Amino acid sequence: MPMPNLFIPGSAKSGTSSLHEYLNQHPDISMSSEKEPHFFCIKRNKKEAFEYEKLFENEKKYRGESSTGYMVFHGVPERIKKI
């Protein structure tokens, strides 16, 4: 399954929940079924990656998620780029 290709890093109380829901209404976008999975905040193994991928509809052109932790945890951009 493809990993997400759309991220909303945001910060607390900045409208990320609303943006997450608005984007999810678009026919080409699947936002994660779990809001703020924080998947890239720490290193993960393949089993965790498989579970994470289940949060998205595979057939959509864009798969996105929003996690406020992406703005404060060290190494998040590097982990996203690696995947």
CSV table of C-alpha atoms in Angstrom, one decimal:
chain,number,residue,atom,x,y,z
A,1,MET,CA,0.0,0.0,0.0
A,2,PRO,CA,1.2,3.5,-0.7
A,3,MET,CA,2.2,5.8,2.2
A,4,PRO,CA,0.7,9.3,2.5
A,5,ASN,CA,1.9,12.0,0.2
A,6,LEU,CA,0.1,14.9,1.9
A,7,PHE,CA,0.9,16.2,5.4
A,8,ILE,CA,-0.5,18.9,7.7
A,9,PRO,CA,2.1,19.5,10.4
A,10,GLY,CA,0.2,22.4,12.1
A,11,SER,CA,0.2,23.3,15.8
A,12,ALA,CA,-2.3,23.0,18.6
A,13,LYS,CA,-5.5,25.1,18.1
A,14,SER,CA,-4.4,26.2,14.6
A,15,GLY,CA,-7.3,24.7,12.6
A,16,THR,CA,-5.7,21.4,11.6
A,17,SER,CA,-8.8,19.4,12.5
A,18,SER,CA,-11.0,21.5,10.3
A,19,LEU,CA,-8.5,21.4,7.4
A,20,HIS,CA,-8.2,17.6,7.9
A,21,GLU,CA,-12.0,17.2,7.6
A,22,TYR,CA,-12.3,19.7,4.6
A,23,LEU,CA,-9.6,17.9,2.7
A,24,ASN,CA,-11.2,14.5,3.4
A,25,GLN,CA,-14.4,15.7,1.6
A,26,HIS,CA,-12.4,15.9,-1.7
A,27,PRO,CA,-13.0,12.9,-4.0
A,28,ASP,CA,-9.2,12.5,-4.7
A,29,ILE,CA,-8.1,12.8,-1.1
A,30,SER,CA,-8.1,10.3,1.7
A,31,MET,CA,-7.2,11.8,5.0
A,32,SER,CA,-6.2,9.3,7.8
A,33,SER,CA,-9.1,7.7,9.6
A,34,GLU,CA,-7.3,8.4,12.8
A,35,LYS,CA,-6.6,12.1,13.5
A,36,GLU,CA,-3.1,12.8,14.6
A,37,PRO,CA,-1.4,9.4,14.3
A,38,HIS,CA,2.0,10.9,14.9
A,39,PHE,CA,3.6,8.1,13.0
A,40,PHE,CA,6.7,9.9,12.0
A,41,CYS,CA,7.5,11.4,15.5
A,42,ILE,CA,9.7,8.3,16.2
A,43,LYS,CA,11.3,5.5,14.3
A,44,ARG,CA,8.9,2.7,13.4
A,45,ASN,CA,9.3,-0.9,12.3
A,46,LYS,CA,7.7,-2.6,9.2
A,47,LYS,CA,4.8,-4.0,11.2
A,48,GLU,CA,3.9,-0.6,12.5
A,49,ALA,CA,4.2,0.8,9.0
A,50,PHE,CA,1.7,-1.8,7.7
A,51,GLU,CA,-0.8,-0.8,10.4
A,52,TYR,CA,-0.3,2.9,9.6
A,53,GLU,CA,-1.0,2.3,5.9
A,54,LYS,CA,-4.4,0.9,6.9
A,55,LEU,CA,-5.5,4.4,7.9
A,56,PHE,CA,-5.8,5.5,4.3
A,57,GLU,CA,-8.0,4.6,1.3
A,58,ASN,CA,-5.5,3.1,-1.2
A,59,GLU,CA,-7.3,4.1,-4.4
A,60,LYS,CA,-7.2,7.8,-3.8
A,61,LYS,CA,-4.6,10.0,-5.6
A,62,TYR,CA,-3.6,11.8,-2.3
A,63,ARG,CA,-3.4,10.2,1.1
A,64,GLY,CA,-2.9,12.7,3.9
A,65,GLU,CA,-2.7,13.0,7.6
A,66,SER,CA,-2.4,15.8,10.2
A,67,SER,CA,-0.2,15.5,13.3
A,68,THR,CA,0.7,18.5,15.4
A,69,GLY,CA,3.8,16.6,16.8
A,70,TYR,CA,5.5,16.9,13.4
A,71,MET,CA,6.3,20.6,14.3
A,72,VAL,CA,8.1,19.7,17.5
A,73,PHE,CA,9.7,16.3,17.3
A,74,HIS,CA,13.3,16.1,16.0
A,75,GLY,CA,13.9,14.2,12.8
A,76,VAL,CA,10.4,14.2,11.4
A,77,PRO,CA,11.2,15.7,8.0
A,78,GLU,CA,14.0,13.2,7.5
A,79,ARG,CA,11.8,10.2,8.4
A,80,ILE,CA,9.1,11.4,6.0
A,81,LYS,CA,11.6,11.9,3.2
A,82,LYS,CA,13.0,8.4,3.8
A,83,ILE,CA,9.6,6.7,3.4
